[in-house]
């Protein structure tokens, strides 16, 4: 497969500048870019309908126009194109956010404060079928996972939504739970981890 990529980011100068850098410093070729997810998905649908391969790697932000819709976009891409390789390139680098992105189906995660070379390393690793997390984030992610070891599967799901600053009502809807059950899970998370409240949880991990 040819080394091609597509960038989805709501900052035009960043996505065009990033594409230009990647093309001029590697053998990768840009197949397009978009400022929001629906437009990108429409392009991918046209490519698929024409029997054309999608770009080998999709580079995707997490925050579009102030909303964390990037998680949903990753999920939608993976649902429509299960083999598609995705690299998250985001200003967010808290371990809870990294964990969420990888759980949704991203193959790599690099923050926008990383070196451009590290983004290229990530693309190469994901293209080859591996995973890649920016070196400075890996240790923090391991600490996060260690912190979560005491939690049940459902408690971990609730915590991953908490660190994204999602409210109890929406967590209940997303997980198919009653609001009271969500509140009980949150209390259990605090008891098991020693976290005092949501603000401390978000500060440490989100």
Short mmCIF file of C-alpha atoms in Angstrom, two decimals:
data_model
loop_
_atom_site.label_atom_id
_atom_site.label_comp_id
_atom_site.label_asym_id
_atom_site.label_seq_id
_atom_site.Cartn_x
_atom_site.Cartn_y
_atom_site.Cartn_z
CA UNK A 1 0.00 0.00 0.00
CA UNK A 2 1.20 3.47 -0.87
CA UNK A 3 2.12 5.76 2.03
CA UNK A 4 -0.72 8.27 1.88
CA UNK A 5 -2.38 10.32 4.59
CA UNK A 6 -5.38 12.57 5.20
CA UNK A 7 -5.65 15.24 7.91
CA UNK A 8 -8.82 16.19 9.80
CA UNK A 9 -8.36 19.32 11.91
CA UNK A 10 -10.47 22.46 12.31
CA UNK A 11 -7.41 24.76 12.09
CA UNK A 12 -6.73 25.29 8.40
CA UNK A 13 -3.21 26.65 8.73
CA UNK A 14 -2.19 23.82 11.04
CA UNK A 15 -3.49 21.06 8.81
CA UNK A 16 -2.05 22.51 5.60
CA UNK A 17 1.25 23.30 7.31
CA UNK A 18 1.47 19.83 8.80
CA UNK A 19 0.70 18.23 5.43
CA UNK A 20 3.38 20.34 3.77
CA UNK A 21 5.98 19.40 6.38
CA UNK A 22 5.22 15.68 6.18
CA UNK A 23 5.43 15.64 2.38
CA UNK A 24 8.69 17.60 2.28
CA UNK A 25 10.42 15.52 4.98
CA UNK A 26 9.30 12.01 4.10
CA UNK A 27 7.96 9.76 1.38
CA UNK A 28 4.36 10.27 2.49
CA UNK A 29 1.82 11.85 0.12
CA UNK A 30 -1.19 13.88 1.25
CA UNK A 31 -4.51 12.69 -0.16
CA UNK A 32 -6.52 15.59 1.24
CA UNK A 33 -7.64 17.39 4.36
CA UNK A 34 -10.82 18.59 6.00
CA UNK A 35 -11.86 20.90 8.79
CA UNK A 36 -14.57 18.66 10.19
CA UNK A 37 -15.53 15.01 10.40
CA UNK A 38 -18.69 14.85 8.30
CA UNK A 39 -16.93 16.34 5.27
CA UNK A 40 -14.08 13.86 5.63
CA UNK A 41 -16.49 10.93 5.93
CA UNK A 42 -18.29 12.10 2.80
CA UNK A 43 -14.97 12.08 0.92
CA UNK A 44 -14.14 8.62 2.22
CA UNK A 45 -17.56 7.35 1.12
CA UNK A 46 -16.93 8.68 -2.41
CA UNK A 47 -13.54 6.96 -2.53
CA UNK A 48 -15.01 3.68 -1.29
CA UNK A 49 -17.90 3.87 -3.80
CA UNK A 50 -15.40 4.37 -6.62
CA UNK A 51 -13.37 1.38 -5.46
CA UNK A 52 -10.45 3.60 -4.51
CA UNK A 53 -8.37 2.85 -1.44
CA UNK A 54 -8.70 5.26 1.45
CA UNK A 55 -5.56 7.08 2.60
CA UNK A 56 -3.32 4.65 4.46
CA UNK A 57 -3.31 6.78 7.62
CA UNK A 58 -5.85 9.34 8.84
CA UNK A 59 -4.42 12.02 11.14
CA UNK A 60 -7.23 13.30 13.34
CA UNK A 61 -7.64 15.95 16.01
CA UNK A 62 -9.95 15.35 18.99
CA UNK A 63 -11.48 18.78 19.46
CA UNK A 64 -13.54 20.39 16.70
CA UNK A 65 -14.90 23.88 17.26
CA UNK A 66 -14.75 23.48 21.04
CA UNK A 67 -16.32 19.99 21.21
CA UNK A 68 -14.59 16.66 21.83
CA UNK A 69 -16.31 15.12 18.81
CA UNK A 70 -13.05 13.53 17.68
CA UNK A 71 -13.76 10.48 19.84
CA UNK A 72 -17.05 9.94 18.03
CA UNK A 73 -15.34 10.50 14.68
CA UNK A 74 -12.73 7.82 15.41
CA UNK A 75 -15.51 5.43 16.40
CA UNK A 76 -17.46 6.17 13.21
CA UNK A 77 -14.41 5.71 10.97
CA UNK A 78 -13.57 2.40 12.60
CA UNK A 79 -17.17 1.22 12.32
CA UNK A 80 -17.34 2.04 8.60
CA UNK A 81 -13.75 1.04 7.76
CA UNK A 82 -12.57 -1.44 10.42
CA UNK A 83 -9.06 -1.80 9.00
CA UNK A 84 -8.43 1.95 8.74
CA UNK A 85 -5.38 3.23 10.60
CA UNK A 86 -5.82 6.41 12.65
CA UNK A 87 -3.28 8.67 14.34
CA UNK A 88 -4.53 11.22 16.87
CA UNK A 89 -2.66 14.53 16.71
CA UNK A 90 -4.05 16.71 19.48
CA UNK A 91 -3.29 19.53 21.89
CA UNK A 92 -4.60 17.29 24.70
CA UNK A 93 -2.11 14.96 26.37
CA UNK A 94 -3.68 13.95 29.69
CA UNK A 95 -3.46 10.16 30.14
CA UNK A 96 -7.22 9.68 30.45
CA UNK A 97 -7.71 11.33 27.06
CA UNK A 98 -4.97 9.20 25.46
CA UNK A 99 -6.57 6.08 26.90
CA UNK A 100 -9.98 7.07 25.53
CA UNK A 101 -8.61 7.67 22.05
CA UNK A 102 -6.80 4.33 21.94
CA UNK A 103 -9.89 2.52 23.22
CA UNK A 104 -11.98 4.07 20.45
CA UNK A 105 -9.63 2.64 17.84
CA UNK A 106 -6.72 5.01 17.29
CA UNK A 107 -3.45 3.26 16.51
CA UNK A 108 -1.22 6.13 17.56
CA UNK A 109 -1.27 9.27 19.69
CA UNK A 110 1.00 12.31 19.43
CA UNK A 111 0.47 15.69 21.08
CA UNK A 112 0.91 18.90 19.11
CA UNK A 113 3.79 19.90 21.37
CA UNK A 114 5.79 16.87 20.22
CA UNK A 115 8.47 17.12 17.56
CA UNK A 116 7.44 16.69 13.95
CA UNK A 117 9.81 13.74 13.72
CA UNK A 118 7.82 11.96 16.41
CA UNK A 119 4.64 12.40 14.35
CA UNK A 120 6.43 10.81 11.40
CA UNK A 121 7.63 7.95 13.63
CA UNK A 122 4.05 7.42 14.77
CA UNK A 123 2.75 7.32 11.20
CA UNK A 124 5.39 4.76 10.21
CA UNK A 125 4.64 2.54 13.22
CA UNK A 126 0.88 2.61 12.67
CA UNK A 127 1.28 2.07 8.92
CA UNK A 128 3.34 -1.05 9.69
CA UNK A 129 0.50 -2.42 11.83
CA UNK A 130 1.81 -1.43 15.24
CA UNK A 131 0.78 1.12 17.84
CA UNK A 132 2.62 4.22 18.95
CA UNK A 133 2.21 6.60 21.88
CA UNK A 134 4.46 9.63 22.17
CA UNK A 135 7.36 8.82 24.48
CA UNK A 136 6.51 11.55 26.99
CA UNK A 137 2.95 10.26 27.32
CA UNK A 138 3.65 6.56 27.72
CA UNK A 139 4.83 6.75 31.35
CA UNK A 140 1.83 8.87 32.36
CA UNK A 141 -0.50 6.41 30.64
CA UNK A 142 1.07 3.53 32.55
CA UNK A 143 0.49 5.45 35.80
CA UNK A 144 -3.13 6.00 34.79
CA UNK A 145 -3.60 2.29 34.07
CA UNK A 146 -2.02 1.39 37.39
CA UNK A 147 -4.36 3.84 39.10
CA UNK A 148 -7.34 2.15 37.42
CA UNK A 149 -6.31 -1.41 38.26
CA UNK A 150 -8.55 -1.45 41.32
CA UNK A 151 -11.65 -0.59 39.28
CA UNK A 152 -14.17 -2.90 37.67
CA UNK A 153 -14.73 -2.79 33.91
CA UNK A 154 -17.84 -0.64 34.32
CA UNK A 155 -16.10 1.73 36.75
CA UNK A 156 -13.30 2.20 34.22
CA UNK A 157 -15.87 3.04 31.53
CA UNK A 158 -17.46 5.62 33.82
CA UNK A 159 -14.08 7.10 34.76
CA UNK A 160 -13.02 7.43 31.10
CA UNK A 161 -16.14 9.54 30.49
CA UNK A 162 -15.63 11.54 33.67
CA UNK A 163 -12.18 12.68 32.58
CA UNK A 164 -13.75 13.99 29.38
CA UNK A 165 -15.93 16.24 31.59
CA UNK A 166 -19.12 14.45 30.56
CA UNK A 167 -22.02 14.91 32.99
CA UNK A 168 -23.77 12.13 34.89
CA UNK A 169 -26.93 12.24 32.77
CA UNK A 170 -25.02 11.85 29.52
CA UNK A 171 -22.82 9.10 30.99
CA UNK A 172 -26.02 7.25 31.90
CA UNK A 173 -27.29 7.59 28.33
CA UNK A 174 -24.00 6.56 26.74
CA UNK A 175 -23.62 3.47 28.91
CA UNK A 176 -27.31 2.53 29.08
CA UNK A 177 -27.46 2.99 32.85
CA UNK A 178 -29.75 4.73 35.29
CA UNK A 179 -28.43 8.02 36.67
CA UNK A 180 -28.45 6.60 40.20
CA UNK A 181 -26.24 3.70 39.06
CA UNK A 182 -23.78 6.17 37.55
CA UNK A 183 -23.65 8.09 40.82
CA UNK A 184 -22.96 4.84 42.68
CA UNK A 185 -20.13 3.96 40.31
CA UNK A 186 -18.61 7.42 40.77
CA UNK A 187 -18.75 7.08 44.57
CA UNK A 188 -17.06 3.69 44.30
CA UNK A 189 -14.32 5.17 42.08
CA UNK A 190 -13.64 7.87 44.67
CA UNK A 191 -13.60 5.33 47.53
CA UNK A 192 -11.21 2.94 45.77
CA UNK A 193 -8.76 5.56 44.51
CA UNK A 194 -8.78 8.19 47.22
CA UNK A 195 -9.90 10.87 44.77
CA UNK A 196 -11.99 13.47 46.59
CA UNK A 197 -14.15 14.78 43.76
CA UNK A 198 -14.57 15.16 40.01
CA UNK A 199 -12.36 18.26 39.87
CA UNK A 200 -9.39 16.33 41.29
CA UNK A 201 -10.01 13.43 38.88
CA UNK A 202 -10.09 15.73 35.86
CA UNK A 203 -7.02 17.66 37.08
CA UNK A 204 -4.96 14.49 37.45
CA UNK A 205 -6.07 12.56 34.39
CA UNK A 206 -8.26 14.62 32.06
#
